[in-house]
Coordinates of C-alpha atoms and ligand atoms in Angstrom, one line a residue:
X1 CA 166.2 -67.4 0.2
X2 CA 168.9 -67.4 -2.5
X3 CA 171.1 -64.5 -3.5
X4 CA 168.8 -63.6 -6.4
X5 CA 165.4 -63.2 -4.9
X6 CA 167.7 -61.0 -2.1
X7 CA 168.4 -58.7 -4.7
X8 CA 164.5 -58.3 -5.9
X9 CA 163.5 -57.7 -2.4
X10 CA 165.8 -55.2 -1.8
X11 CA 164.5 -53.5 -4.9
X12 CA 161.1 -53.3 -3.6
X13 CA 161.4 -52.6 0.0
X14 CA 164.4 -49.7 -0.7
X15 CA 163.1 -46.2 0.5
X16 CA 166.5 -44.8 0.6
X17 CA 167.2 -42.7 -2.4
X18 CA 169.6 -44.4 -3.6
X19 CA 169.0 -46.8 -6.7
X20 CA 168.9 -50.6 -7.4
X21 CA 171.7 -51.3 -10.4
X22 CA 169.6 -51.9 -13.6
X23 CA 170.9 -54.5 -15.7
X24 CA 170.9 -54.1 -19.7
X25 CA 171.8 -56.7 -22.5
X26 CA 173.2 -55.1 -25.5
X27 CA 175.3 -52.1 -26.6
X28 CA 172.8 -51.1 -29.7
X29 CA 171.4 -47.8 -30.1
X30 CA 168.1 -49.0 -27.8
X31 CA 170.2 -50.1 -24.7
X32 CA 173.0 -47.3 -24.9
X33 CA 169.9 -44.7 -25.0
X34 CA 168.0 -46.4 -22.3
X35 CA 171.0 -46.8 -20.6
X36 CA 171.7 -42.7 -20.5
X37 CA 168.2 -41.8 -19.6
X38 CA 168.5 -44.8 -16.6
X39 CA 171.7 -43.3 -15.2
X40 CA 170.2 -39.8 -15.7
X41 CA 167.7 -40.9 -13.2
X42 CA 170.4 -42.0 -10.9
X43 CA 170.3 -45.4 -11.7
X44 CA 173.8 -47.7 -11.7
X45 CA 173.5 -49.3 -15.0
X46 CA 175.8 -51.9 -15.8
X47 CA 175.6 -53.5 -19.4
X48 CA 175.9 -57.3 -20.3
X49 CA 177.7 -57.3 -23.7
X50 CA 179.5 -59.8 -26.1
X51 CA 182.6 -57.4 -25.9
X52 CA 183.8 -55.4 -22.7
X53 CA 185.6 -53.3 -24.4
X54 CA 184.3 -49.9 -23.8
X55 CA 183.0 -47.4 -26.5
X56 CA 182.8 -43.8 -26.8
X57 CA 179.2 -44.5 -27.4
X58 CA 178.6 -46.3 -23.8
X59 CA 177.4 -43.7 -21.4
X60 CA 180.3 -43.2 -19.5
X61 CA 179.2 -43.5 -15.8
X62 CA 177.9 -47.2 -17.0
X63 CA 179.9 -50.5 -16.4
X64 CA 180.5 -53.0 -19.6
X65 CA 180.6 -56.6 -18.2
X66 CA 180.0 -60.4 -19.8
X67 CA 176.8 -61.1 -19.6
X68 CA 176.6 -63.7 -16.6
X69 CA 178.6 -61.3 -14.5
X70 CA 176.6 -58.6 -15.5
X71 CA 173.7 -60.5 -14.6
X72 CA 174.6 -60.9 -11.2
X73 CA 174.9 -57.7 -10.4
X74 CA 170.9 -56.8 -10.4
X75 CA 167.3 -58.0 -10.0
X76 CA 166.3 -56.4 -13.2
X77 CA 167.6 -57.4 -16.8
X78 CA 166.6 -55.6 -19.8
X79 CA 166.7 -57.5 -22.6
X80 CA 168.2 -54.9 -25.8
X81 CA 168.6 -57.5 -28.4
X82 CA 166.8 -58.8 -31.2
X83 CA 164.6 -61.4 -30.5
X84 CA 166.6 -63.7 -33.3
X85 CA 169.7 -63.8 -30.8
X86 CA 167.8 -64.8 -28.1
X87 CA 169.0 -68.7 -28.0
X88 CA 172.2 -67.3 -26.8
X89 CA 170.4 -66.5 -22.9
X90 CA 169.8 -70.4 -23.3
X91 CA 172.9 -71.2 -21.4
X92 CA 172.8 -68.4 -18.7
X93 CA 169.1 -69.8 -17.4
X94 CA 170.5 -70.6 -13.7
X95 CA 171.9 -67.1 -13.5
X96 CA 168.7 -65.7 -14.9
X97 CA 166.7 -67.8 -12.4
X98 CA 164.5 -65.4 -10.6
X99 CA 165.3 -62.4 -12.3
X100 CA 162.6 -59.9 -14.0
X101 CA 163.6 -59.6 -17.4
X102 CA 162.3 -56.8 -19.3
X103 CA 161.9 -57.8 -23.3
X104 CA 161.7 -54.5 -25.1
X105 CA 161.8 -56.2 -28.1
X106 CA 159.6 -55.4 -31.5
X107 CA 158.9 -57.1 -34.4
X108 CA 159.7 -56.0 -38.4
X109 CA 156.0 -57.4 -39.5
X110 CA 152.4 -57.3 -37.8
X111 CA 152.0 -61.0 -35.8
X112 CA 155.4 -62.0 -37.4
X113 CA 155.7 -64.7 -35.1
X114 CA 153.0 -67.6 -33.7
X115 CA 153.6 -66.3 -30.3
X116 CA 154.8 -62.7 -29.1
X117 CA 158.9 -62.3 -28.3
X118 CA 158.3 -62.0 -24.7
X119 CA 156.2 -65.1 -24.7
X120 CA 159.3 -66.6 -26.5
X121 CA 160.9 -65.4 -24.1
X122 CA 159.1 -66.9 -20.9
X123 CA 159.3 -69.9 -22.3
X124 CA 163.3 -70.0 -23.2
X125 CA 164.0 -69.2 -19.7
X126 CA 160.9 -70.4 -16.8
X127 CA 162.5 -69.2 -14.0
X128 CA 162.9 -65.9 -14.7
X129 CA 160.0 -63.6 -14.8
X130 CA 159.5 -61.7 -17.8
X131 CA 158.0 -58.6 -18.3
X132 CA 156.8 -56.2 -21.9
X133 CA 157.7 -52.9 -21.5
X134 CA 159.1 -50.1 -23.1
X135 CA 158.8 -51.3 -26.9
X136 CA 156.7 -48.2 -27.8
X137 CA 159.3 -45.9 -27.1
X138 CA 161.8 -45.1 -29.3
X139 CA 166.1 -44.7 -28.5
X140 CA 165.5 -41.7 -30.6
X141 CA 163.1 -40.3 -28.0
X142 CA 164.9 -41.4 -25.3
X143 CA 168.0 -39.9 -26.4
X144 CA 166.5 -36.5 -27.7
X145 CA 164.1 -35.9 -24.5
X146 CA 161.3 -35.4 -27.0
X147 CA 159.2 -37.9 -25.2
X148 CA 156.1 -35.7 -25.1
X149 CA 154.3 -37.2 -27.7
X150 CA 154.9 -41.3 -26.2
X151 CA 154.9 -40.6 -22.2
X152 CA 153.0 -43.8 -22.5
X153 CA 155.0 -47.0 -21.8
X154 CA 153.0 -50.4 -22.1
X155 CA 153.8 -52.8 -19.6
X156 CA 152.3 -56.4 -19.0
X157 CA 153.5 -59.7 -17.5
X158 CA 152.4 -62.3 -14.7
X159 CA 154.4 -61.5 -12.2
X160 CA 153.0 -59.0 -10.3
X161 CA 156.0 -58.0 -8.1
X162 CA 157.7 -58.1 -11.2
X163 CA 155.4 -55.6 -13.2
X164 CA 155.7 -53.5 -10.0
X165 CA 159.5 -53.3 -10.3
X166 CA 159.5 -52.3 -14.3
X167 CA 156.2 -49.6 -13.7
X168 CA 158.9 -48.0 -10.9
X169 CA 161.6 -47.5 -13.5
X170 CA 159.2 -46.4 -15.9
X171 CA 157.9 -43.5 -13.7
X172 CA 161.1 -42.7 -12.5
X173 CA 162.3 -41.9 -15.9
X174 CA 159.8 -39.1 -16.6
X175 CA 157.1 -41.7 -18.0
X176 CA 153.6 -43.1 -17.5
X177 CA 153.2 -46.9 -17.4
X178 CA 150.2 -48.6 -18.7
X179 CA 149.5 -51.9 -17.3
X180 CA 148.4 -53.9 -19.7
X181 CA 147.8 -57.5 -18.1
X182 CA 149.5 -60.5 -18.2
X183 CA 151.8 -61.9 -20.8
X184 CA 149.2 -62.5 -22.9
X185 CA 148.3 -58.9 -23.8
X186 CA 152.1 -58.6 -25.4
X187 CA 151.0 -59.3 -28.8
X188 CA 149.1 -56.1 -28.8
X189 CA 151.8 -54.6 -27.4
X190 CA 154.5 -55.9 -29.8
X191 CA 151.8 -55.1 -33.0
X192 CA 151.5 -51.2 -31.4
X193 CA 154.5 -49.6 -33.2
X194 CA 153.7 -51.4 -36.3
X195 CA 150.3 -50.3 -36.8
X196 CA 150.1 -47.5 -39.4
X197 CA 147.2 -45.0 -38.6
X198 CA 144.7 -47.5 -37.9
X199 CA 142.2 -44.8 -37.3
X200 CA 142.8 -42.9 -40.4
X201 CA 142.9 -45.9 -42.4
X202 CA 139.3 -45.7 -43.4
X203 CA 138.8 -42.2 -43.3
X204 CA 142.0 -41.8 -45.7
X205 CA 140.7 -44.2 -47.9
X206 CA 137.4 -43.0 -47.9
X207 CA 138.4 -39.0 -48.2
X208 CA 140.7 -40.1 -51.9
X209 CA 138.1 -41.8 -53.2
X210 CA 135.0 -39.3 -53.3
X211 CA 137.8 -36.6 -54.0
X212 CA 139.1 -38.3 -56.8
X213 CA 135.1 -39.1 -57.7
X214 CA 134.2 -35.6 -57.5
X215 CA 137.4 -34.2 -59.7
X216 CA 136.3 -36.3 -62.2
X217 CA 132.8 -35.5 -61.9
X218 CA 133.5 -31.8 -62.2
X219 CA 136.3 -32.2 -65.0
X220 CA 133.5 -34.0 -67.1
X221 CA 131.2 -31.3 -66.5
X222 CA 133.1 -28.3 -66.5
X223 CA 136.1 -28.6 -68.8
X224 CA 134.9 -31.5 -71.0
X225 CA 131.8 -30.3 -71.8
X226 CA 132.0 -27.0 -72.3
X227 CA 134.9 -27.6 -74.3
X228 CA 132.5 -30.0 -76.9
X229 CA 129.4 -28.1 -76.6
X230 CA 130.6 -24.7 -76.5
X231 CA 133.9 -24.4 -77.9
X232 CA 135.6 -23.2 -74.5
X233 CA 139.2 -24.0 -73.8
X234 CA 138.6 -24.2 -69.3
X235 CA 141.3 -26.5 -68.4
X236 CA 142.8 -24.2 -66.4
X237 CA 139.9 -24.9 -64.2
X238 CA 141.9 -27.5 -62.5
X239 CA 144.4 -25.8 -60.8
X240 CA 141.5 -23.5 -58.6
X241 CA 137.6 -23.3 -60.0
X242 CA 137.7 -27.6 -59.7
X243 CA 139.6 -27.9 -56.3
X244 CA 137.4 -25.0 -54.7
X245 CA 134.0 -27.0 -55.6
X246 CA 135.6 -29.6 -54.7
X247 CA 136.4 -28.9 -51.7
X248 CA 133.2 -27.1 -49.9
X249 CA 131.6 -30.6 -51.6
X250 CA 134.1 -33.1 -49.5
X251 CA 134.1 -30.6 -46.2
X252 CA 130.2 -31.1 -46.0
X253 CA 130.2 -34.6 -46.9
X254 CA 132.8 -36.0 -44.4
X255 CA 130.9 -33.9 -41.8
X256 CA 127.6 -35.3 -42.3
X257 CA 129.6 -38.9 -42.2
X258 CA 130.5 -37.8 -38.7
X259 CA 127.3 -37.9 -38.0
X260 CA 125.8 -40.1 -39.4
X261 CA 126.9 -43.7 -37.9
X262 CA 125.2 -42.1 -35.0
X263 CA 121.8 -41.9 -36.4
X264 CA 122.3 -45.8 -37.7
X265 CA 122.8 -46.4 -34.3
X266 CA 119.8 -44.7 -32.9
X267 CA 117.8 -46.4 -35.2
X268 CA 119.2 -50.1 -34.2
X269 CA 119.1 -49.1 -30.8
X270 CA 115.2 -48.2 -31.4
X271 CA 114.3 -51.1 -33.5
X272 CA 116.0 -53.6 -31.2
X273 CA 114.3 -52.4 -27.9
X274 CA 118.0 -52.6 -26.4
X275 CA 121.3 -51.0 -26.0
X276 CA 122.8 -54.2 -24.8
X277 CA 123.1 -56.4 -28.3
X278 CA 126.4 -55.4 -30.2
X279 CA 125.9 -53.0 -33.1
X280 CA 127.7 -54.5 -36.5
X281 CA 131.4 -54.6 -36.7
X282 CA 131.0 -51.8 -40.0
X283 CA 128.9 -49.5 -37.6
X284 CA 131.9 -50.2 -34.7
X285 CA 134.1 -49.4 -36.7
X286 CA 133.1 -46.4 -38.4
X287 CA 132.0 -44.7 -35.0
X288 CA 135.3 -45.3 -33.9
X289 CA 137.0 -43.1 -36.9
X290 CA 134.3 -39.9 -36.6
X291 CA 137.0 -38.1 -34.6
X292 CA 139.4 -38.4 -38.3
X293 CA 136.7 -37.8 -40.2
X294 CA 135.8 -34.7 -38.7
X295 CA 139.6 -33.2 -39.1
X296 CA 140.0 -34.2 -42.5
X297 CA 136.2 -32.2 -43.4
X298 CA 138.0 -29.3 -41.6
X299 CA 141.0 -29.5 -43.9
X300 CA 138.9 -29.4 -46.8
X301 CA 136.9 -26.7 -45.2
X302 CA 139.7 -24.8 -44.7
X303 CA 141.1 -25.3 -48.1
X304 CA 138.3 -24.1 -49.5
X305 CA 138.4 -20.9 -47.2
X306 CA 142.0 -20.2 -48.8
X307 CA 141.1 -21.3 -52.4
X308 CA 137.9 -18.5 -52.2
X309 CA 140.2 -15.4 -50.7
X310 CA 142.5 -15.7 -53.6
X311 CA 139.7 -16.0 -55.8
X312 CA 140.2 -12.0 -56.8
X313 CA 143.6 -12.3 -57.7
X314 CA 142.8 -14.9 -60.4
X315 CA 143.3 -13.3 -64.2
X316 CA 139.8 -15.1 -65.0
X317 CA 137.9 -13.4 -62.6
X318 CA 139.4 -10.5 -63.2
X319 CA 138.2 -10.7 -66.9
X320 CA 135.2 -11.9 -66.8
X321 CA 134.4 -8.6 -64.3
X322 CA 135.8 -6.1 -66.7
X323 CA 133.7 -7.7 -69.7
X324 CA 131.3 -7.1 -67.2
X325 CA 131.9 -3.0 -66.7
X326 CA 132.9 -3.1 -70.4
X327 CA 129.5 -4.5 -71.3
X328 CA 128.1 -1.7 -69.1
X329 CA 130.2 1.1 -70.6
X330 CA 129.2 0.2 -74.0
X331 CA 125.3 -0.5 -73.4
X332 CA 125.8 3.2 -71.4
X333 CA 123.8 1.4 -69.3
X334 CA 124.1 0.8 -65.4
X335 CA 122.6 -2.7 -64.5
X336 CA 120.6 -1.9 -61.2
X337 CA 121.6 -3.7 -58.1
X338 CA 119.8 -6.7 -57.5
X339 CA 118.3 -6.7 -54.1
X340 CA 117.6 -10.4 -53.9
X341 CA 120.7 -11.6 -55.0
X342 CA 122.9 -9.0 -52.9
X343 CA 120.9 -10.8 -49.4
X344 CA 121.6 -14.1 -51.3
X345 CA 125.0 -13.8 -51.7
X346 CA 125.7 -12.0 -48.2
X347 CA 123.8 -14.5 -46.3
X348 CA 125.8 -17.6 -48.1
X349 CA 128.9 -15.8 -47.2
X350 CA 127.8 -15.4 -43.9
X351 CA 126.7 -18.7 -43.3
X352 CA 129.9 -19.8 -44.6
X353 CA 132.1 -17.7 -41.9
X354 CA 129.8 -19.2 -39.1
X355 CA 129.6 -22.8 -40.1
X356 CA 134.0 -22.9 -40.6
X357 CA 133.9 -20.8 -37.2
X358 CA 131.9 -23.9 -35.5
X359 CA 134.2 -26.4 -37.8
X360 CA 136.9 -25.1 -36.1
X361 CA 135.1 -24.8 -32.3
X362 CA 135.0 -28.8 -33.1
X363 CA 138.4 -29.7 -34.3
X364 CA 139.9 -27.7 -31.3
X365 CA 137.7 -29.7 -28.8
X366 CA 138.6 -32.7 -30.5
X367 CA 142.3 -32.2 -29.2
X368 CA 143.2 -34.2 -26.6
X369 CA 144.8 -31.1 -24.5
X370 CA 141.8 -29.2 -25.2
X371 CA 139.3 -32.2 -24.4
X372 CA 140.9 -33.4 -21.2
X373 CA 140.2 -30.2 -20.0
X374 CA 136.3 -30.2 -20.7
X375 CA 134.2 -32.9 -18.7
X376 CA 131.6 -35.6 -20.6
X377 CA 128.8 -33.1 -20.4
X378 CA 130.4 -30.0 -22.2
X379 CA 132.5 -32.4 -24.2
X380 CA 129.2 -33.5 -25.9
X381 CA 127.4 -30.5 -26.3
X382 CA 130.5 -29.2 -28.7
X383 CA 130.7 -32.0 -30.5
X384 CA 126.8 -32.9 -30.6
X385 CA 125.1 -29.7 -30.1
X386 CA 127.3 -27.5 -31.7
X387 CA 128.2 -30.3 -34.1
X388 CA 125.1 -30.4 -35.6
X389 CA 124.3 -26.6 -35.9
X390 CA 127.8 -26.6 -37.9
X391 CA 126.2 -29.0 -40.1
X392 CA 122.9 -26.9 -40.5
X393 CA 125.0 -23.6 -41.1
X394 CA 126.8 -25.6 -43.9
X395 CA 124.2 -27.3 -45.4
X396 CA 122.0 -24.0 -45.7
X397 CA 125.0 -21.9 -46.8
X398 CA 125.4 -24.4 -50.2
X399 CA 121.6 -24.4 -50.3
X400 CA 121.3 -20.6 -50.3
X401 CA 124.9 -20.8 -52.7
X402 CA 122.9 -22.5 -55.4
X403 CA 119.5 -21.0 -54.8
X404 CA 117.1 -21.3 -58.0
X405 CA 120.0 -22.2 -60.0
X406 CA 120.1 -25.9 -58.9
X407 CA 116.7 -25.8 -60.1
X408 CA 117.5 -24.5 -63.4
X409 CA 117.9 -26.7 -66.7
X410 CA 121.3 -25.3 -67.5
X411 CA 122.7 -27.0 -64.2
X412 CA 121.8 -30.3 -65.5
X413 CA 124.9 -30.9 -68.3
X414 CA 124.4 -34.0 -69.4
X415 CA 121.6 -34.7 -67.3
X416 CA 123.9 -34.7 -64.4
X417 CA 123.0 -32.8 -61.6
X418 CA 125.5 -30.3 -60.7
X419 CA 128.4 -31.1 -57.6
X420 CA 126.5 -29.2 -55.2
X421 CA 123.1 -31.1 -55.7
X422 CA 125.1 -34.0 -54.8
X423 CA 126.9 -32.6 -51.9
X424 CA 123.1 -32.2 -50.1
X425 CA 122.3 -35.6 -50.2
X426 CA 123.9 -36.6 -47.2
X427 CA 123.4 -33.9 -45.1
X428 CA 120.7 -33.4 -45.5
X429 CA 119.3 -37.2 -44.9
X430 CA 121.0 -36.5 -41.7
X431 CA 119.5 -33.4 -40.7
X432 CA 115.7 -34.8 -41.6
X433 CA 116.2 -38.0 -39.7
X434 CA 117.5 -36.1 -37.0
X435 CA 115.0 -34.0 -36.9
X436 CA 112.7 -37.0 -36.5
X437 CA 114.7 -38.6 -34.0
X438 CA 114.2 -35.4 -31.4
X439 CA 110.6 -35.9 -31.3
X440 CA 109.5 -36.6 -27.8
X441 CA 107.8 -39.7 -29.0
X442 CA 110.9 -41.0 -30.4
X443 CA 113.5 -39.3 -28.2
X444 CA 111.7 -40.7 -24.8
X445 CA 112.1 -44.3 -25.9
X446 CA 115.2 -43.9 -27.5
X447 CA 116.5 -41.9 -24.0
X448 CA 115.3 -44.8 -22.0
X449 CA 116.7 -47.4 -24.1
X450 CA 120.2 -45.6 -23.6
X451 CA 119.9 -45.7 -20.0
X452 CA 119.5 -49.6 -19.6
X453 CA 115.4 -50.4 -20.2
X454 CA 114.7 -52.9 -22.7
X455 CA 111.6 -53.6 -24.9
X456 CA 111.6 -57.6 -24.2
X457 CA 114.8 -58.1 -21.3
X458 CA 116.6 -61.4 -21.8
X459 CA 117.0 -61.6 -18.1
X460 CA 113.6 -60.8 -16.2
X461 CA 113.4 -60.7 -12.2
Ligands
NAP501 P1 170.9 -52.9 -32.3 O1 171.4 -51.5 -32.4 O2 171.0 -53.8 -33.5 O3 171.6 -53.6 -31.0 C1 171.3 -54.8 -30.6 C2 172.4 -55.3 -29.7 O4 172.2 -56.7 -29.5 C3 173.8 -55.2 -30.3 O5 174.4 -53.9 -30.1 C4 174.6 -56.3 -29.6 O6 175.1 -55.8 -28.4 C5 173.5 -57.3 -29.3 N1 173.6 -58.5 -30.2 C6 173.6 -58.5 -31.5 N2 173.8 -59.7 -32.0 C7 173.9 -60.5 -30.9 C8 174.0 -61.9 -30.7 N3 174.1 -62.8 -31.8 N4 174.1 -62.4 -29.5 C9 174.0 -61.6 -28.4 N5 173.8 -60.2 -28.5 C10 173.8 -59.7 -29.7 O7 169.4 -52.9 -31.9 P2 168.5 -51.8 -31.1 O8 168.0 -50.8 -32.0 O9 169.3 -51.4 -29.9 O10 167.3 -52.7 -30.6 C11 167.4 -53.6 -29.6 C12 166.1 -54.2 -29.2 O11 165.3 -53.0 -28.8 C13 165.3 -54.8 -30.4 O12 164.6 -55.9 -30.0 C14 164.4 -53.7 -30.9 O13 163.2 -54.3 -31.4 C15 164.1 -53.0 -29.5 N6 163.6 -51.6 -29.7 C16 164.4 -50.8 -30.4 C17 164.0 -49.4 -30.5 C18 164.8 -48.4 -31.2 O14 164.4 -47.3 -31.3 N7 166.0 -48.8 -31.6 C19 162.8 -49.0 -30.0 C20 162.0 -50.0 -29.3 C21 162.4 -51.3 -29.1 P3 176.6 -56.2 -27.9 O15 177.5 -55.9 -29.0 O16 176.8 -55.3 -26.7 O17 176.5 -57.6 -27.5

């Protein structure tokens, strides 16, 4: 057995306390910070550097070495260096042979290269074994302790020993490995840190669009109009009326979105006669972002929650309710209360505070702290049960908000319909094919379906 494979065996089999030296190439601000955590954990760290010289910066219980002699001293090599200077290991393959090295390398650009850097790696040095790991965390993190957030650390490779070894560090530092695989799955793992929001990509996009659609809408209608057809100077609508129908609009929207990918998929699902047939990549896709849809609907709802408390304080309001009183005082005449509209407008308000209530039950469940905590059962009755009464309560309290008005020929400026005619379109297409869909003559099937039985099955006993 040569010396090298010695000093991997030792590292597994040790039960003693004590710590196998960890290896690490490269000063920079990734290997010093690695470095201090490593030693933290009582691990001897010695580094492998172009200069010996040693820096305030190097923690200072750590040894600075060349890089071969470095080497030598431990089974495991962390590789701290950009993946552009790797040629230079070329020439230290034989004392590299054997080795786990640990490329913790990441790219500037999404798939920047044909093949990932530790696959790069492998294949500069075949006798060592090389292992991803640690590319998703950050020095920063490292250095600061505020690891929270990225306890995760990716790890892949083909060495299993190997992987073994790394996953040990990895939990002794404080931190949960992942295994990912073989080499193969470091690509992913390299493309991780890169990736900007994937799943609020869509529902980012989607969200500016209607909004800007819908400020438009109600700038035309509002402000532009009344401005030609009745002489009214409103553009101060835009800093509060606009936003707050804006708002409600996009809150009830983006939650009947949430929804309704799932009723596309029912309907496949029914259609086909089987759960087991792939639904379309847009249907994928979109049921994978409901979770960001959801939140961003709760923003808006909550915006709009802030944008109606301060609705007393605005000078408009405030006039318009004196002319009101004047009109009164003048006329000597009380107006009498109107009993309809007074139930109108209290049950729309109460609706209102119920359906944000529920908005809010969701978005907490949808935290993963809060929904690690709930099992698959109660997990879906929030977000499907309760879910879908949130969307009722909302839907009915802009139904009961515009009343007879949306019927009314003054809504119709333009011959546009007004926002909130728009807003119900959605919805409530969701809430009538719902409806449909929990009919036992379409719910038994569909239930069935879901648990594995199939109309025509491609495989038959
Ligand atoms: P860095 O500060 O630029 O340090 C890289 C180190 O590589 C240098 O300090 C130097 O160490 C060594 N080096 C530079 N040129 C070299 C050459 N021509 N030949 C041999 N060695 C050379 O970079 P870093 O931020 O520490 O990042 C190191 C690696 O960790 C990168 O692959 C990066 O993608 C990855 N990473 C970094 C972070 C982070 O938060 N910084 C997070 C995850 C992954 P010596 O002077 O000691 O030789």
């Amino acid at each position: 057995m040569n010396k090298n494979s010695s000093n991997i065996m030792a590292l597994t089999a040790n039960t003693s306390n004590k710590r196998e030296t960890v290896c690490i190439f490269g000063t920079g601000d990734f290997g010093r910070a690695l470095g201090h955590k490593l030693i933290q954990s009582g691990y001897p760290v010695v580094y492998g550097s172009r200069s010996t010289q040693i820096s305030n910066l190097i923690p200072k219980d750590a040894e600075v070495l060349g890089h071969a002699e470095a080497a030598q001293k431990a089974a495991i090599i962390i590789i701290a260096i950009q993946r552009q200077h790797y040629n230079f290991l070329t020439p230290l393959a034989e004392v590299l042979r054997g080795k786990v090295l640990v490329d913790i390398s990441n790219n500037l650009k999404l798939n920047q290269y044909p093949e990932s850097n530790a696959e790069y790696l492998a294949q500069l040095l075949p006798g060592s074994k090389v292992v991803k790991g640690f590319n998703t965390v950050s020095a920063w993190a490292l250095q600061s302790g505020t690891l929270d957030a990225s306890r995760q650390v990716f790890v892949c490779g083909d060495d299993m020993e190997a992987k073994q070894m790394v996953m040990n560090i990895v939990r002794a530092l404080g931190l949960t490995p992942l295994d990912k695989g073989s080499l193969l799955a470091a690509q992913e793992i390299e493309n991780y840190p890169l990736q900007l929001f994937p799943m609020w990509k869509f529902p980012i996009l989607l969200s500016f669009g209607l909004t800007a659609f819908f400020f438009f809408y109600c700038l035309a209608l509002d402000v532009i109009y009344t401005y030609i057809y009745e002489n009214n100077n409103f553009s101060f609508f835009i800093a509060i009326t606009i936003p707050n129908r804006v708002c409600p609009v996009m809150a009830l929207i983006l939650l009947a979105l949430v929804y309704l990918p799932g009723i596309f998929a029912a309907i496949i699902q029914l259609y086909r006669g089987t759960k087991y047939r792939r639904f379309p990549d847009w249907l994928d896709k979109w049921m994978l972002c409901r979770k960001q849809l959801g939140l961003i609907a709760l923003a808006f709802a909550s915006l709009h929650v802030v944008f109606t408390l301060v609705t007393p304080l605005r000078a408009f309001v405030r006039w318009r309710s004196s002319k009101g009183v004047i009109a009164q005082a003048l006329n000597n005449k009380t107006e009498p209360l109107n009993n309809t509209d007074a139930w109108l407008s209290d049950s729309y308000l109460a609706l209102g505070i119920l359906g944000y209530f529920l908005f809010v039950l969701l978005g907490i469940t949808s935290l993963p702290s809060v929904s690690n905590n709930v099992n698959w059962r109660e997990f879906r009755f929030v977000q499907s049960k309760l879910g879908y009464l949130a969307l009722i309560l909302c839907t009915a309290h802009t139904l009961v908000y515009g009343g007879k008005w949306f019927l009314s020929p003054s809504a119709y400026k333009w011959y546009l319909p007004n926002i909130y005619i728009l807003s119900l379109i959605v919805p409530c297409a969701v809430l009538v094919v719902k409806f449909v869909l929990i009919f036992p003559c379409v719910d038994k099937p569909l239930t069935q379906i879901r648990q594995g039985w199939e109309r025509n099955p491609k495989y038959s006993e």
